[in-house]
Short mmCIF file of C-alpha atoms in Angstrom, two decimals:
data_model
loop_
_atom_site.label_atom_id
_atom_site.label_comp_id
_atom_site.label_asym_id
_atom_site.label_seq_id
_atom_site.Cartn_x
_atom_site.Cartn_y
_atom_site.Cartn_z
CA UNK A 1 120.81 66.95 140.83
CA UNK A 2 117.74 68.49 141.58
CA UNK A 3 114.44 66.05 141.34
CA UNK A 4 111.50 67.70 139.00
CA UNK A 5 108.64 67.52 141.54
CA UNK A 6 110.96 69.83 143.68
CA UNK A 7 109.04 73.87 143.70
CA UNK A 8 109.34 75.42 140.82
CA UNK A 9 109.65 79.43 140.99
CA UNK A 10 107.28 81.04 139.14
CA UNK A 11 109.49 83.90 136.88
CA UNK A 12 107.79 87.20 137.45
CA UNK A 13 108.58 89.46 134.05
CA UNK A 14 108.62 93.26 134.44
CA UNK A 15 106.78 95.34 131.43
CA UNK A 16 107.87 98.43 131.31
CA UNK A 17 106.25 101.63 129.66
CA UNK A 18 107.72 102.85 126.90
CA UNK A 19 107.81 106.80 128.58
CA UNK A 20 110.35 104.47 130.99
CA UNK A 21 112.16 102.26 128.13
CA UNK A 22 112.85 106.01 126.31
CA UNK A 23 113.86 107.70 130.03
CA UNK A 24 116.27 104.58 130.24
CA UNK A 25 118.17 104.81 127.24
CA UNK A 26 118.68 108.56 127.36
CA UNK A 27 120.26 107.97 130.67
CA UNK A 28 122.70 104.98 129.16
CA UNK A 29 123.01 107.14 126.07
CA UNK A 30 124.38 109.90 128.86
CA UNK A 31 126.05 107.54 131.70
CA UNK A 32 126.84 104.56 129.58
CA UNK A 33 124.89 101.72 129.54
CA UNK A 34 126.77 99.02 132.39
CA UNK A 35 126.25 101.89 134.96
CA UNK A 36 122.68 102.54 133.93
CA UNK A 37 121.48 99.46 134.26
CA UNK A 38 123.51 98.63 137.24
CA UNK A 39 121.41 102.31 138.68
CA UNK A 40 118.21 101.41 137.48
CA UNK A 41 118.13 97.49 138.61
CA UNK A 42 118.05 96.25 135.06
CA UNK A 43 120.00 93.66 133.27
CA UNK A 44 122.19 95.41 130.36
CA UNK A 45 121.27 92.89 127.77
CA UNK A 46 117.78 94.69 128.44
CA UNK A 47 119.12 97.87 127.54
CA UNK A 48 120.97 97.05 124.54
CA UNK A 49 117.91 95.15 122.98
CA UNK A 50 115.67 98.38 123.42
CA UNK A 51 118.57 100.50 121.96
CA UNK A 52 118.70 98.06 118.98
CA UNK A 53 114.49 98.17 118.63
CA UNK A 54 114.81 101.53 118.04
CA UNK A 55 117.35 101.83 115.90
CA UNK A 56 115.85 99.57 113.86
CA UNK A 57 112.74 100.95 113.60
CA UNK A 58 113.40 105.19 113.80
CA UNK A 59 111.11 105.60 116.39
CA UNK A 60 110.42 106.27 119.78
CA UNK A 61 108.70 102.94 121.82
CA UNK A 62 105.94 105.49 122.32
CA UNK A 63 104.77 106.00 118.62
CA UNK A 64 105.43 102.49 117.90
CA UNK A 65 102.90 100.91 120.47
CA UNK A 66 100.45 103.10 118.49
CA UNK A 67 101.55 101.88 115.32
CA UNK A 68 101.11 98.38 116.39
CA UNK A 69 97.48 99.06 118.28
CA UNK A 70 96.69 100.47 115.07
CA UNK A 71 97.97 97.46 112.76
CA UNK A 72 96.28 95.18 114.93
CA UNK A 73 92.75 97.38 114.47
CA UNK A 74 92.94 97.36 110.37
CA UNK A 75 93.40 93.55 110.46
CA UNK A 76 90.66 93.34 112.24
CA UNK A 77 88.61 95.58 110.25
CA UNK A 78 90.23 93.36 106.99
CA UNK A 79 89.22 90.15 108.61
CA UNK A 80 85.54 91.50 109.03
CA UNK A 81 85.16 92.93 105.55
CA UNK A 82 86.73 89.80 103.72
CA UNK A 83 83.79 87.55 106.00
CA UNK A 84 80.95 90.34 104.80
CA UNK A 85 82.59 89.97 100.74
CA UNK A 86 82.32 85.91 101.33
CA UNK A 87 78.70 86.16 102.57
CA UNK A 88 77.33 88.15 100.17
CA UNK A 89 79.38 86.24 97.34
CA UNK A 90 77.12 83.47 98.75
CA UNK A 91 74.12 85.62 98.90
CA UNK A 92 74.39 86.53 95.52
CA UNK A 93 74.78 83.00 94.06
CA UNK A 94 71.71 81.99 96.02
CA UNK A 95 69.65 84.50 94.57
CA UNK A 96 70.80 84.12 90.86
CA UNK A 97 69.88 80.37 91.04
CA UNK A 98 66.10 81.41 92.09
CA UNK A 99 63.62 81.40 89.36
CA UNK A 100 62.02 84.66 88.96
#
């Protein structure tokens, strides 16, 4: 058994562009996933996961990225507006208590 103090090799995760994923899936559709994965140096499971994700959403990866970015922007804006509303409620309560 290996000791826990032995040097650990850091795991490097590759990030692939949406365009690469689309092209890889097109190649997998044409040549088959096992051959495409071998040719591209990818794990077959990665191609299967990409294909399942594309089928699940029904959108190309580029559109998914744009949609995720828009969703993140809208969530930030929603948070900001909720903070404004909370501040205005406090201000309205404060001024309502003050004598005229």
